[in-house]
C-alpha cells in the first residue's frame, strides 16, 4: 500500500524543519514521503493534496482538525483511504473522535510514531461526512457549528498563543464570550420533517463524532457511521451557558450523559436566523450568514485506524 503523510507548511506556527523532525519516525514506520511542506500558498497546497490522493492508496494528515478539513475538501474521496495523526492543533477533536489515546498536551515525535503503528496495523472504516452550505460557500466536514462557538474558537486560539494550556484557554475563552456580550438570536430549524423555532439560541452543533476537542464530549449521540446528522441546539441565558460549561469541565468531559440542549437526528438540517451568525467547520471559521444547510454524506470517507 502506497502511503503519504500530508503536512500544512503554515499551520501551528511551527517551521517546516521542526515539522519534518516531528514526523520523521511516523514516516519511517509507514514508509511514506512527507508532502505539502514545500507548497507556497493555500491553492498550491490544495492542488498538491488533490494530486496525492490520485496516486496514493492512503493519505495521512498530520496536524490539527484543519489538516483533515483540507484533505477531505481537496478533490474526490472515493479512491483514497485517509488517516490522521493528531499534532499541533488546539482541540484535535478528530483524534478524540477516532478513539485515540489523546491527552490535552502537545504530542511528541515518539507518540506520533506509536500512533503511526495504529494506522499501519489498523483496519479500514467507512464513515460519513457533513456537507455544510450557505448561499455563498460550501465545505465538507466532520463537525460544524453556528453561533457562539466561532467566537469561542477565535478567543481560544489567542489565549493558546499567549501560552495558556488548550483546555484552560477553551474554558476562559468560553467565559469571556458568554459575559462579553454575545448576542443570542432566534433560529428556525428544519430537521427533515420536524420544524422548530428556538429563541435565545446560543449555538447549534452538527457533528459526526461526540467530541468538540480538548476531550470535551459535547454531543454523546453522534456516531461516525450512523448515516445521519447529529445536531444539538443550546439556548437560554447566561446561567444556562455557565451551567453547561461547568458540567462539561467538572464531569469529565462533558455535557456527558446528561446532554445540555435539544438533540436532533436527521438526513438534512436547515437553519435560518434573524441576524447573521458565524459558521465554523472543523474548528475553522467559514462564513457569516442567516441561512445554513447541512446534509449527511453517508460513507463519504474511508479512514484507517
Backbone as CSV, one residue per row, in Angstrom:
resi,resn,N_x,N_y,N_z,CA_x,CA_y,CA_z,C_x,C_y,C_z
1,UNK,0.844,-1.192,0.000,0.000,0.000,0.000,0.880,1.244,0.000
2,UNK,0.648,2.122,-0.955,1.411,3.373,-1.049,0.776,4.423,-0.129
3,UNK,1.564,4.889,0.842,1.069,5.828,1.846,1.854,7.134,1.759
4,UNK,1.194,8.244,1.980,1.847,9.549,2.068,1.416,10.270,3.326
5,UNK,2.275,11.154,3.848,1.966,11.986,5.008,1.820,13.423,4.541
6,UNK,0.700,14.051,4.851,0.444,15.428,4.441,0.584,16.376,5.624
7,UNK,1.352,17.451,5.421,1.508,18.474,6.453,1.387,19.840,5.808
8,UNK,0.672,20.750,6.493,0.491,22.108,6.011,1.674,22.965,6.472
9,UNK,2.356,23.647,5.563,3.559,24.401,5.947,3.293,25.608,6.833
10,UNK,2.077,26.129,6.847,1.823,27.376,7.585,1.001,27.173,8.850
11,UNK,0.592,25.956,9.150,-0.255,25.733,10.317,0.572,25.644,11.592
12,UNK,-0.029,26.048,12.693,0.556,25.800,14.002,1.704,26.685,14.429
13,UNK,2.164,27.590,13.570,3.258,28.463,13.951,4.587,27.759,14.139
14,UNK,4.741,26.574,13.517,5.977,25.801,13.609,6.585,25.705,12.219
15,UNK,7.907,25.883,12.111,8.529,25.889,10.781,8.608,24.478,10.200
16,UNK,8.864,24.417,8.888,8.858,23.149,8.166,9.931,22.194,8.687
17,UNK,11.069,22.719,9.117,12.150,21.867,9.612,11.701,21.082,10.849
18,UNK,11.074,21.782,11.791,10.615,21.108,13.007,9.507,20.111,12.692
19,UNK,8.633,20.452,11.742,7.564,19.536,11.363,8.132,18.254,10.768
20,UNK,9.167,18.382,9.918,9.798,17.190,9.335,10.423,16.323,10.421
21,UNK,11.047,16.987,11.404,11.669,16.254,12.502,10.622,15.483,13.299
22,UNK,9.511,16.153,13.620,8.459,15.507,14.404,7.843,14.319,13.666
23,UNK,7.755,14.430,12.336,7.074,13.401,11.549,8.015,12.309,11.051
24,UNK,9.305,12.443,11.300,10.283,11.519,10.716,10.038,10.072,11.141
25,UNK,9.771,9.844,12.419,9.538,8.482,12.895,8.292,7.865,12.287
26,UNK,7.219,8.656,12.225,5.976,8.165,11.627,6.180,7.856,10.148
27,UNK,6.955,8.706,9.464,7.227,8.491,8.043,8.004,7.192,7.830
28,UNK,8.925,6.905,8.745,9.711,5.669,8.635,8.835,4.446,8.872
29,UNK,7.964,4.504,9.871,7.082,3.384,10.180,6.173,3.065,9.000
30,UNK,5.652,4.106,8.363,4.701,3.928,7.268,5.380,3.862,5.901
31,UNK,6.714,4.044,5.888,7.465,4.077,4.623,6.825,5.075,3.663
32,UNK,6.587,6.281,4.195,5.798,7.273,3.469,6.554,8.591,3.316
33,UNK,6.487,9.206,2.148,7.062,10.547,1.984,6.191,11.593,2.665
34,UNK,6.799,12.701,3.073,6.061,13.828,3.637,5.792,14.816,2.519
35,UNK,4.535,15.130,2.291,4.175,16.021,1.188,3.478,17.267,1.727
36,UNK,3.563,18.338,0.960,2.856,19.563,1.296,3.721,20.651,1.898
37,UNK,4.823,20.295,2.534,5.630,21.306,3.241,6.361,22.240,2.292
38,UNK,6.472,21.855,1.027,7.160,22.708,0.062,6.209,23.635,-0.698
39,UNK,4.918,23.564,-0.405,3.963,24.421,-1.100,4.036,25.846,-0.555
40,UNK,3.609,26.800,-1.366,3.786,28.213,-1.005,2.489,28.998,-0.876
41,UNK,1.358,28.366,-1.109,0.075,29.058,-0.970,-1.007,28.038,-0.673
42,UNK,-2.173,28.537,-0.247,-3.294,27.643,0.047,-3.741,26.888,-1.201
43,UNK,-3.780,27.563,-2.335,-4.180,26.908,-3.586,-3.159,25.859,-4.000
44,UNK,-1.877,26.183,-3.822,-0.811,25.241,-4.144,-0.909,23.993,-3.268
45,UNK,-1.199,24.199,-1.984,-1.326,23.067,-1.063,-2.524,22.194,-1.442
46,UNK,-3.642,22.819,-1.774,-4.836,22.061,-2.165,-4.573,21.240,-3.417
47,UNK,-3.888,21.839,-4.393,-3.563,21.104,-5.621,-2.633,19.931,-5.330
48,UNK,-1.671,20.161,-4.433,-0.745,19.102,-4.038,-1.490,17.927,-3.412
49,UNK,-2.438,18.226,-2.526,-3.213,17.172,-1.856,-4.117,16.450,-2.858
50,UNK,-4.743,17.204,-3.764,-5.618,16.596,-4.775,-4.854,15.596,-5.630
51,UNK,-3.645,15.965,-6.066,-2.835,15.071,-6.885,-2.352,13.872,-6.080
52,UNK,-2.015,14.087,-4.814,-1.549,12.987,-3.962,-2.638,11.944,-3.781
53,UNK,-3.885,12.378,-3.635,-4.997,11.446,-3.451,-5.231,10.589,-4.690
54,UNK,-4.782,11.061,-5.840,-4.943,10.301,-7.076,-3.920,9.170,-7.181
55,UNK,-2.717,9.394,-6.649,-1.639,8.422,-6.854,-1.356,7.540,-5.635
56,UNK,-1.910,7.892,-4.478,-1.643,7.137,-3.259,-2.835,6.253,-2.890
57,UNK,-2.541,5.161,-2.192,-3.611,4.328,-1.654,-4.142,4.892,-0.341
58,UNK,-3.278,5.593,0.416,-3.654,6.126,1.726,-2.918,7.431,1.962
59,UNK,-3.648,8.458,2.373,-3.052,9.751,2.702,-3.348,10.065,4.162
60,UNK,-2.292,10.266,4.945,-2.415,10.509,6.378,-2.125,11.980,6.665
61,UNK,-3.074,12.661,7.269,-2.870,14.052,7.648,-2.218,14.141,9.020
62,UNK,-1.201,14.985,9.140,-0.557,15.222,10.432,-0.787,16.683,10.798
63,UNK,-1.529,16.925,11.869,-1.812,18.291,12.277,-3.027,18.333,13.184
64,UNK,-3.762,19.439,13.116,-4.991,19.579,13.863,-6.172,19.194,12.990
65,UNK,-7.369,19.578,13.404,-8.558,19.258,12.614,-8.526,19.930,11.244
66,UNK,-7.824,21.048,11.146,-7.759,21.780,9.886,-7.125,20.991,8.757
67,UNK,-6.110,20.179,9.070,-5.443,19.428,8.005,-6.387,18.416,7.377
68,UNK,-7.243,17.794,8.207,-8.173,16.828,7.639,-9.289,17.527,6.875
69,UNK,-9.656,18.730,7.304,-10.622,19.514,6.543,-10.058,19.841,5.162
70,UNK,-8.778,20.221,5.124,-8.124,20.490,3.837,-8.146,19.247,2.947
71,UNK,-7.850,18.100,3.527,-7.741,16.871,2.742,-9.091,16.423,2.206
72,UNK,-10.128,16.408,3.050,-11.414,15.882,2.577,-12.089,16.836,1.593
73,UNK,-11.630,18.087,1.548,-12.194,19.049,0.591,-11.331,19.232,-0.644
74,UNK,-10.266,18.449,-0.768,-9.386,18.534,-1.942,-9.682,17.370,-2.879
75,UNK,-10.595,17.561,-3.804,-10.915,16.528,-4.781,-11.749,15.399,-4.219
76,UNK,-12.011,14.380,-5.054,-12.848,13.247,-4.646,-12.203,12.442,-3.512
77,UNK,-13.065,11.740,-2.747,-12.584,10.930,-1.623,-12.802,9.440,-1.819
78,UNK,-13.264,9.036,-3.006,-13.690,7.651,-3.166,-12.561,6.674,-3.454
79,UNK,-11.373,7.139,-3.848,-10.308,6.217,-4.221,-9.086,6.284,-3.318
80,UNK,-9.195,6.982,-2.208,-8.039,7.133,-1.326,-8.464,6.950,0.130
81,UNK,-7.797,6.043,0.820,-8.030,5.841,2.251,-7.349,6.984,3.005
82,UNK,-7.968,7.435,4.087,-7.423,8.543,4.864,-6.982,8.074,6.248
83,UNK,-6.025,8.781,6.809,-5.583,8.520,8.172,-5.291,9.838,8.857
84,UNK,-5.165,9.793,10.176,-4.966,11.037,10.929,-4.008,10.814,12.081
85,UNK,-3.019,11.715,12.180,-2.108,11.769,13.317,-2.245,13.150,13.942
86,UNK,-2.719,13.198,15.183,-3.004,14.478,15.839,-1.719,15.165,16.263
87,UNK,-1.506,16.383,15.728,-0.290,17.136,16.023,-0.576,18.622,15.815
88,UNK,-0.098,19.472,16.690,-0.161,20.930,16.564,-1.520,21.540,16.872
89,UNK,-2.613,20.955,16.400,-3.908,21.601,16.575,-4.264,21.821,18.038
90,UNK,-5.141,22.776,18.273,-5.519,23.101,19.654,-6.412,22.019,20.248
91,UNK,-7.597,21.814,19.663,-8.522,20.844,20.228,-8.291,19.424,19.748
92,UNK,-7.876,19.269,18.477,-7.644,17.952,17.874,-8.834,17.023,18.119
93,UNK,-10.014,17.560,17.785,-11.260,16.835,18.075,-11.319,15.481,17.388
94,UNK,-10.822,15.397,16.150,-10.932,14.145,15.407,-10.154,13.025,16.086
95,UNK,-9.020,13.360,16.712,-8.258,12.344,17.424,-9.086,11.701,18.522
96,UNK,-9.812,12.531,19.267,-10.721,12.008,20.290,-11.839,11.201,19.640
97,UNK,-12.379,11.726,18.527,-13.494,11.058,17.859,-13.139,9.686,17.315
98,UNK,-11.873,9.494,16.904,-11.427,8.210,16.378,-11.007,7.249,17.487
99,UNK,-11.080,7.721,18.737,-10.760,6.843,19.854,-9.288,6.722,20.157
100,UNK,-8.484,7.683,19.693,-7.061,7.665,20.009,-6.865,7.916,21.500
101,UNK,-5.750,7.465,22.023,-5.400,7.709,23.420,-4.838,9.123,23.528
102,UNK,-5.739,10.103,23.536,-5.356,11.503,23.461,-5.080,12.092,24.840
103,UNK,-4.298,13.167,24.858,-4.054,13.938,26.063,-4.154,15.409,25.699
104,UNK,-4.477,16.241,26.687,-4.526,17.681,26.428,-3.132,18.296,26.573
105,UNK,-2.151,17.632,25.970,-0.771,18.118,25.932,-0.242,17.917,24.520
106,UNK,0.724,18.725,24.090,1.267,18.556,22.739,1.897,17.176,22.572
107,UNK,1.667,16.515,21.439,2.272,15.212,21.199,3.769,15.325,20.936
108,UNK,4.481,14.260,21.190,5.910,14.199,20.912,6.139,13.363,19.655
109,UNK,7.368,13.402,19.141,7.708,12.583,17.981,7.497,11.108,18.289
110,UNK,7.804,10.706,19.521,7.634,9.306,19.918,6.158,8.909,19.885
111,UNK,5.271,9.790,20.373,3.844,9.485,20.373,3.301,9.400,18.946
112,UNK,3.787,10.270,18.061,3.343,10.220,16.668,3.780,8.917,16.009
113,UNK,4.979,8.474,16.344,5.482,7.221,15.784,4.627,6.048,16.245
114,UNK,4.260,6.025,17.529,3.410,4.955,18.042,2.022,5.015,17.402
115,UNK,1.507,6.229,17.194,0.193,6.370,16.562,0.222,5.889,15.115
116,UNK,1.374,6.073,14.451,1.517,5.603,13.069,1.401,4.080,12.991
117,UNK,1.854,3.392,14.029,1.726,1.933,14.062,0.257,1.517,14.089
118,UNK,-0.572,2.324,14.735,-2.002,2.016,14.775,-2.589,2.080,13.369
119,UNK,-2.140,3.039,12.567,-2.608,3.131,11.184,-2.069,1.968,10.366
120,UNK,-0.781,1.665,10.534,-0.152,0.586,9.765,-0.855,-0.743,9.992
121,UNK,-1.201,-1.030,11.241,-1.818,-2.308,11.573,-3.334,-2.195,11.772
122,UNK,-3.903,-1.080,11.397,-5.316,-0.847,11.625,-6.213,-1.451,10.565
123,UNK,-7.486,-1.120,10.665,-8.485,-1.567,9.703,-9.145,-0.360,9.051
124,UNK,-9.741,-0.582,7.895,-10.441,0.485,7.192,-11.877,0.601,7.703
125,UNK,-12.325,1.840,7.910,-13.667,2.101,8.416,-14.340,3.132,7.506
126,UNK,-15.533,2.841,7.032,-16.310,3.803,6.250,-17.072,4.711,7.197
127,UNK,-16.882,6.016,7.057,-17.570,6.966,7.924,-18.245,8.044,7.081
128,UNK,-19.203,8.715,7.684,-19.966,9.746,6.995,-19.248,11.088,7.058
129,UNK,-19.694,12.004,6.220,-19.255,13.399,6.285,-20.486,14.299,6.256
130,UNK,-20.270,15.570,6.543,-21.337,16.574,6.543,-21.064,17.558,5.412
131,UNK,-22.039,17.783,4.550,-21.947,18.854,3.562,-22.565,20.102,4.177
132,UNK,-21.739,21.130,4.389,-22.179,22.377,5.020,-22.287,23.452,3.940
133,UNK,-23.455,24.086,3.838,-23.674,25.064,2.777,-24.321,26.337,3.307
134,UNK,-23.869,27.466,2.768,-24.540,28.752,2.902,-24.772,29.268,1.486
135,UNK,-25.490,30.367,1.305,-25.686,30.871,-0.060,-24.395,31.223,-0.778
136,UNK,-23.298,31.434,-0.037,-22.064,31.887,-0.678,-20.933,30.871,-0.692
137,UNK,-21.033,29.765,0.051,-19.929,28.807,0.067,-20.389,27.453,0.586
138,UNK,-19.525,26.463,0.439,-19.822,25.122,0.949,-18.527,24.430,1.337
139,UNK,-18.656,23.425,2.213,-17.495,22.677,2.663,-17.961,21.356,3.245
140,UNK,-17.138,20.330,3.078,-17.380,19.065,3.761,-16.685,19.111,5.112
141,UNK,-17.270,18.422,6.090,-16.717,18.487,7.445,-17.152,17.267,8.239
142,UNK,-16.545,17.123,9.415,-16.968,16.118,10.385,-17.604,16.758,11.605
143,UNK,-17.505,18.082,11.681,-18.064,18.830,12.804,-18.302,20.260,12.348
144,UNK,-19.454,20.819,12.673,-19.756,22.197,12.309,-20.586,22.839,13.412
145,UNK,-20.552,24.159,13.464,-21.321,24.843,14.485,-21.707,26.242,14.059
146,UNK,-22.907,26.655,14.433,-23.414,28.005,14.174,-23.614,28.696,15.516
147,UNK,-23.112,29.917,15.640,-23.339,30.668,16.869,-22.076,30.995,17.630
148,UNK,-22.153,30.871,18.936,-21.107,31.384,19.810,-19.775,30.651,19.665
149,UNK,-19.791,29.399,19.156,-18.554,28.629,19.086,-17.490,29.306,18.242
150,UNK,-17.891,29.964,17.142,-16.900,30.629,16.299,-16.165,31.711,17.080
151,UNK,-16.894,32.447,17.931,-16.270,33.460,18.770,-15.363,32.812,19.808
152,UNK,-15.814,31.698,20.374,-15.009,30.971,21.360,-13.713,30.465,20.725
153,UNK,-13.804,29.934,19.507,-12.626,29.407,18.815,-11.578,30.497,18.617
154,UNK,-12.030,31.681,18.199,-11.093,32.790,17.985,-10.405,33.179,19.281
155,UNK,-11.164,33.304,20.351,-10.588,33.697,21.645,-9.652,32.608,22.190
156,UNK,-10.038,31.354,21.993,-9.214,30.245,22.478,-7.848,30.246,21.811
157,UNK,-7.834,30.462,20.504,-6.563,30.476,19.778,-5.650,31.595,20.258
158,UNK,-6.220,32.763,20.514,-5.419,33.883,21.003,-4.815,33.571,22.369
159,UNK,-5.606,32.971,23.248,-5.115,32.623,24.584,-4.076,31.517,24.514
160,UNK,-4.262,30.562,23.613,-3.298,29.485,23.463,-1.952,30.016,22.980
161,UNK,-2.004,30.936,22.025,-0.770,31.532,21.513,-0.065,32.356,22.573
162,UNK,-0.837,32.837,23.570,-0.249,33.600,24.673,0.356,32.695,25.742
163,UNK,0.244,31.369,25.542,0.891,30.445,26.456,-0.021,29.665,27.375
164,UNK,-1.330,29.856,27.268,-2.263,29.145,28.131,-2.492,27.734,27.602
165,UNK,-2.698,26.764,28.494,-2.962,25.396,28.067,-4.264,25.336,27.267
166,UNK,-4.378,24.330,26.398,-5.511,24.262,25.477,-6.860,24.225,26.191
167,UNK,-6.988,23.322,27.179,-8.278,23.196,27.858,-8.611,24.453,28.641
168,UNK,-7.628,25.009,29.343,-7.884,26.232,30.117,-8.236,27.387,29.180
169,UNK,-7.558,27.449,28.028,-7.846,28.512,27.065,-9.281,28.407,26.556
170,UNK,-9.754,27.163,26.345,-11.126,26.967,25.881,-12.129,27.427,26.934
171,UNK,-11.871,27.056,28.189,-12.782,27.442,29.272,-12.804,28.958,29.432
172,UNK,-11.630,29.578,29.481,-11.551,31.033,29.648,-12.170,31.733,28.437
173,UNK,-11.866,31.247,27.236,-12.448,31.843,26.030,-13.957,31.762,26.028
174,UNK,-14.490,30.641,26.524,-15.941,30.485,26.599,-16.552,31.479,27.570
175,UNK,-15.933,31.621,28.742,-16.453,32.545,29.761,-16.429,33.980,29.235
176,UNK,-15.332,34.364,28.583,-15.224,35.720,28.046,-16.298,35.972,26.997
177,UNK,-16.544,34.964,26.126,-17.579,35.120,25.103,-18.958,35.272,25.732
178,UNK,-19.224,34.444,26.738,-20.534,34.471,27.390,-20.799,35.815,28.053
179,UNK,-19.812,36.303,28.815,-20.014,37.547,29.566,-19.575,38.776,28.776
180,UNK,-19.103,38.535,27.547,-18.630,39.655,26.736,-19.664,40.221,25.796
181,UNK,-20.915,39.820,25.999,-21.982,40.443,25.227,-22.382,39.723,23.961
182,UNK,-22.097,38.418,23.848,-22.541,37.688,22.668,-24.065,37.753,22.569
183,UNK,-24.552,38.143,21.396,-25.985,38.350,21.209,-26.672,37.065,20.759
184,UNK,-27.567,36.547,21.608,-28.334,35.365,21.238,-29.385,35.731,20.188
185,UNK,-29.835,34.734,19.430,-30.700,35.016,18.288,-31.844,34.005,18.240
186,UNK,-32.839,34.293,17.392,-33.935,33.367,17.134,-33.582,32.530,15.911
187,UNK,-33.755,31.213,16.035,-33.336,30.301,14.978,-34.503,29.422,14.552
188,UNK,-34.753,29.386,13.241,-35.731,28.463,12.672,-34.995,27.193,12.265
189,UNK,-35.517,26.038,12.710,-34.843,24.762,12.490,-35.743,23.833,11.688
190,UNK,-35.218,23.313,10.584,-35.890,22.264,9.819,-34.988,21.043,9.825
191,UNK,-35.403,20.001,10.527,-34.657,18.750,10.579,-35.507,17.664,9.942
192,UNK,-35.262,17.394,8.662,-36.160,16.551,7.859,-37.570,17.136,7.943
193,UNK,-38.543,16.409,8.487,-39.925,16.899,8.544,-40.255,17.622,9.847
194,UNK,-39.290,17.764,10.726,-39.519,18.441,12.007,-39.192,19.925,11.879
195,UNK,-40.096,20.772,12.357,-39.906,22.226,12.280,-40.007,22.816,13.684
196,UNK,-38.983,23.560,14.087,-38.957,24.190,15.406,-38.474,25.632,15.282
197,UNK,-38.824,26.427,16.282,-38.275,27.779,16.420,-37.612,27.849,17.789
198,UNK,-36.369,28.250,17.806,-35.590,28.285,19.044,-35.252,29.734,19.374
199,UNK,-35.789,30.213,20.489,-35.477,31.571,20.942,-34.230,31.560,21.824
200,UNK,-33.549,32.695,21.875,-32.333,32.830,22.687,-31.312,31.759,22.342
201,UNK,-31.157,31.464,21.035,-30.211,30.444,20.595,-28.779,30.883,20.881
202,UNK,-28.043,29.983,21.534,-26.626,30.233,21.803,-25.779,29.595,20.718
203,UNK,-26.049,28.335,20.423,-25.301,27.649,19.373,-26.072,26.436,18.890
204,UNK,-25.756,26.030,17.666,-26.302,24.805,17.098,-25.128,24.033,16.512
205,UNK,-24.908,22.822,17.020,-23.808,21.982,16.565,-24.335,20.876,15.665
206,UNK,-23.596,20.559,14.596,-23.884,19.417,13.743,-22.606,18.585,13.700
207,UNK,-22.699,17.309,14.154,-21.480,16.547,14.383,-21.596,15.111,13.901
208,UNK,-20.432,14.522,13.559,-20.359,13.107,13.216,-19.615,12.309,14.267
209,UNK,-19.085,12.957,15.274,-18.496,12.270,16.420,-18.775,13.130,17.647
210,UNK,-18.654,12.583,18.841,-19.121,13.299,20.034,-18.271,14.470,20.487
211,UNK,-17.027,14.573,20.010,-16.076,15.468,20.665,-15.901,16.806,19.949
212,UNK,-15.890,17.858,20.755,-15.565,19.179,20.235,-14.057,19.394,20.213
213,UNK,-13.346,18.731,21.045,-11.909,18.924,21.205,-11.581,19.007,22.675
214,UNK,-10.315,18.947,22.994,-9.841,19.006,24.380,-10.448,17.872,25.214
215,UNK,-10.983,16.858,24.551,-11.653,15.778,25.258,-13.063,16.114,25.690
216,UNK,-13.607,17.243,25.232,-14.948,17.662,25.636,-16.002,16.902,24.815
217,UNK,-16.746,16.057,25.478,-17.730,15.190,24.811,-19.064,15.920,24.763
218,UNK,-19.210,16.812,23.787,-20.344,17.729,23.783,-21.621,17.128,23.193
219,UNK,-21.486,16.115,22.343,-22.676,15.538,21.715,-22.572,14.013,21.743
220,UNK,-22.924,13.410,22.871,-22.722,11.971,23.031,-23.538,11.106,22.079
221,UNK,-24.536,11.693,21.406,-25.368,10.925,20.480,-24.690,10.717,19.129
222,UNK,-23.674,11.508,18.811,-23.084,11.484,17.474,-22.301,10.201,17.222
223,UNK,-22.433,9.675,16.001,-21.728,8.465,15.590,-21.155,8.675,14.195
224,UNK,-19.933,8.175,13.987,-19.244,8.383,12.721,-19.931,7.691,11.544
225,UNK,-20.550,6.551,11.793,-21.060,5.730,10.691,-22.564,5.484,10.768
226,UNK,-23.295,6.400,11.381,-24.745,6.205,11.567,-25.559,6.489,10.315
227,UNK,-24.977,7.184,9.345,-25.728,7.591,8.168,-26.675,8.746,8.434
228,UNK,-26.506,9.414,9.585,-27.371,10.525,9.980,-26.537,11.707,10.466
229,UNK,-27.139,12.899,10.418,-26.578,14.062,11.087,-26.999,14.029,12.548
230,UNK,-26.121,14.508,13.419,-26.438,14.585,14.838,-26.296,16.043,15.278
231,UNK,-27.450,16.696,15.446,-27.461,18.103,15.821,-27.705,18.277,17.303
232,UNK,-27.273,19.406,17.815,-27.511,19.740,19.221,-27.723,21.243,19.326
233,UNK,-28.901,21.645,19.807,-29.237,23.058,19.951,-29.177,23.454,21.419
234,UNK,-28.551,24.590,21.692,-28.451,25.097,23.060,-28.989,26.515,23.093
235,UNK,-29.891,26.768,24.039,-30.453,28.111,24.157,-30.558,28.479,25.624
236,UNK,-30.843,29.758,25.882,-31.015,30.215,27.252,-30.128,31.390,27.569
237,UNK,-30.177,31.812,28.818,-29.393,32.959,29.248,-28.045,32.540,29.804
238,UNK,-27.377,33.494,30.425,-26.051,33.266,30.975,-26.028,32.122,31.988
239,UNK,-27.022,31.996,32.889,-26.976,30.875,33.839,-26.944,29.516,33.148
240,UNK,-27.696,29.370,32.050,-27.719,28.104,31.327,-26.361,27.807,30.708
241,UNK,-25.739,28.830,30.107,-24.427,28.635,29.497,-23.403,28.256,30.560
242,UNK,-23.431,28.981,31.667,-22.476,28.715,32.740,-22.656,27.305,33.295
243,UNK,-23.914,26.876,33.451,-24.179,25.531,33.953,-23.641,24.479,32.997
244,UNK,-23.859,24.680,31.701,-23.381,23.722,30.709,-21.866,23.624,30.721
245,UNK,-21.217,24.773,30.783,-19.759,24.796,30.790,-19.218,24.133,32.044
246,UNK,-19.802,24.456,33.193,-19.335,23.860,34.449,-19.551,22.351,34.453
247,UNK,-20.709,21.906,33.943,-20.984,20.477,33.860,-19.949,19.786,32.998
248,UNK,-19.594,20.437,31.892,-18.614,19.873,30.980,-17.278,19.664,31.663
249,UNK,-16.783,20.690,32.307,-15.434,20.650,32.854,-15.350,19.736,34.069
250,UNK,-16.365,19.764,34.938,-16.276,19.018,36.187,-16.648,17.551,36.028
251,UNK,-17.499,17.233,35.065,-17.973,15.861,34.953,-17.133,15.018,34.007
252,UNK,-15.910,15.447,33.724,-15.040,14.613,32.933,-15.478,14.561,31.512
253,UNK,-15.668,15.710,30.937,-15.842,15.730,29.500,-17.216,15.252,29.092
254,UNK,-18.169,15.497,29.631,-18.891,16.581,29.416,-20.172,16.580,28.737
255,UNK,-20.799,17.582,29.029,-22.168,17.604,28.683,-22.560,16.141,28.811
256,UNK,-21.625,15.155,29.050,-21.635,13.730,29.094,-22.939,13.059,28.832
257,UNK,-23.415,12.236,29.758,-24.655,11.520,29.503,-25.856,12.421,29.660
258,UNK,-25.738,13.501,30.414,-26.872,14.418,30.610,-26.696,15.623,29.693
259,UNK,-27.063,15.435,28.444,-26.821,16.461,27.440,-27.572,17.747,27.774
260,UNK,-26.857,18.855,27.760,-27.473,20.163,27.912,-27.865,20.639,26.515
261,UNK,-29.142,20.631,26.190,-29.557,21.071,24.871,-30.575,20.122,24.264
262,UNK,-31.001,20.449,23.039,-32.016,19.677,22.330,-31.335,18.906,21.209
263,UNK,-31.386,17.565,21.222,-30.738,16.782,20.174,-31.623,16.638,18.934
264,UNK,-30.995,16.573,17.775,-31.688,16.340,16.505,-30.933,15.254,15.740
265,UNK,-31.678,14.337,15.132,-31.098,13.316,14.259,-31.848,13.374,12.937
266,UNK,-31.118,13.592,11.838,-31.787,13.813,10.555,-30.821,13.577,9.405
267,UNK,-31.372,13.491,8.191,-30.559,13.435,6.975,-30.152,14.844,6.534
268,UNK,-31.044,15.802,6.836,-30.803,17.181,6.394,-31.292,18.124,7.485
269,UNK,-30.504,19.143,7.771,-30.888,20.167,8.743,-30.687,21.533,8.095
270,UNK,-31.735,22.346,8.129,-31.659,23.703,7.599,-31.930,24.689,8.724
271,UNK,-31.064,25.677,8.851,-31.194,26.695,9.891,-31.346,28.064,9.250
272,UNK,-32.262,28.870,9.811,-32.433,30.250,9.363,-32.467,31.141,10.591
273,UNK,-31.593,32.135,10.618,-31.508,33.027,11.776,-32.051,34.407,11.432
274,UNK,-32.420,35.153,12.457,-32.909,36.518,12.257,-31.767,37.438,11.858
275,UNK,-30.630,37.285,12.510,-29.450,38.102,12.236,-28.302,37.219,11.759
276,UNK,-27.329,37.787,11.047,-26.187,36.988,10.581,-25.429,36.344,11.745
277,UNK,-25.108,35.070,11.590,-24.379,34.315,12.601,-23.134,33.673,11.977
278,UNK,-22.095,33.469,12.776,-20.881,32.830,12.239,-21.030,31.309,12.163
279,UNK,-20.381,30.722,11.174,-20.342,29.276,10.987,-18.891,28.815,11.022
280,UNK,-18.614,27.772,11.796,-17.283,27.158,11.740,-17.417,25.712,11.304
281,UNK,-16.406,25.216,10.593,-16.343,23.817,10.199,-15.010,23.261,10.666
282,UNK,-15.066,22.170,11.416,-13.861,21.526,11.949,-12.921,22.529,12.608
283,UNK,-13.521,23.457,13.375,-12.725,24.388,14.158,-12.192,25.583,13.409
284,UNK,-12.607,25.777,12.153,-12.157,26.913,11.350,-13.360,27.734,10.910
285,UNK,-13.309,29.039,11.106,-14.416,29.905,10.680,-14.562,29.843,9.164
286,UNK,-15.804,29.672,8.696,-16.050,29.537,7.257,-16.826,30.704,6.683
287,UNK,-17.901,31.151,7.366,-18.761,32.161,6.768,-19.619,32.809,7.859
288,UNK,-20.260,33.920,7.497,-21.270,34.566,8.333,-22.518,34.701,7.468
289,UNK,-23.653,34.189,7.946,-24.842,34.141,7.111,-26.087,34.051,7.986
290,UNK,-27.244,34.114,7.330,-28.521,33.871,8.015,-29.145,32.551,7.571
291,UNK,-28.511,31.881,6.595,-29.042,30.623,6.072,-27.939,29.568,6.050
292,UNK,-28.260,28.410,6.635,-27.295,27.317,6.715,-28.007,26.006,6.403
293,UNK,-27.371,25.168,5.607,-27.948,23.863,5.295,-26.878,22.786,5.459
294,UNK,-27.259,21.698,6.129,-26.340,20.591,6.389,-26.974,19.303,5.868
295,UNK,-26.205,18.534,5.110,-26.695,17.281,4.525,-25.693,16.177,4.826
296,UNK,-26.193,15.016,5.250,-25.287,13.911,5.523,-24.823,13.290,4.204
297,UNK,-23.544,12.913,4.153,-22.960,12.200,3.022,-22.550,10.815,3.531
298,UNK,-23.450,9.835,3.435,-23.165,8.517,4.022,-21.943,7.848,3.398
299,UNK,-21.079,7.314,4.263,-19.888,6.569,3.829,-19.051,7.345,2.817
300,UNK,-18.983,8.644,2.992,-18.207,9.504,2.094,-16.715,9.254,2.232
301,UNK,-16.265,8.879,3.426,-14.836,8.759,3.706,-14.488,7.358,4.194
302,UNK,-13.260,6.932,3.869,-12.717,5.703,4.437,-11.490,6.064,5.244
303,UNK,-11.538,5.810,6.553,-10.416,6.096,7.457,-9.796,4.783,7.916
304,UNK,-8.487,4.814,8.055,-7.759,3.653,8.574,-7.255,3.975,9.983
305,UNK,-7.639,3.143,10.942,-7.179,3.312,12.310,-7.425,2.031,13.111
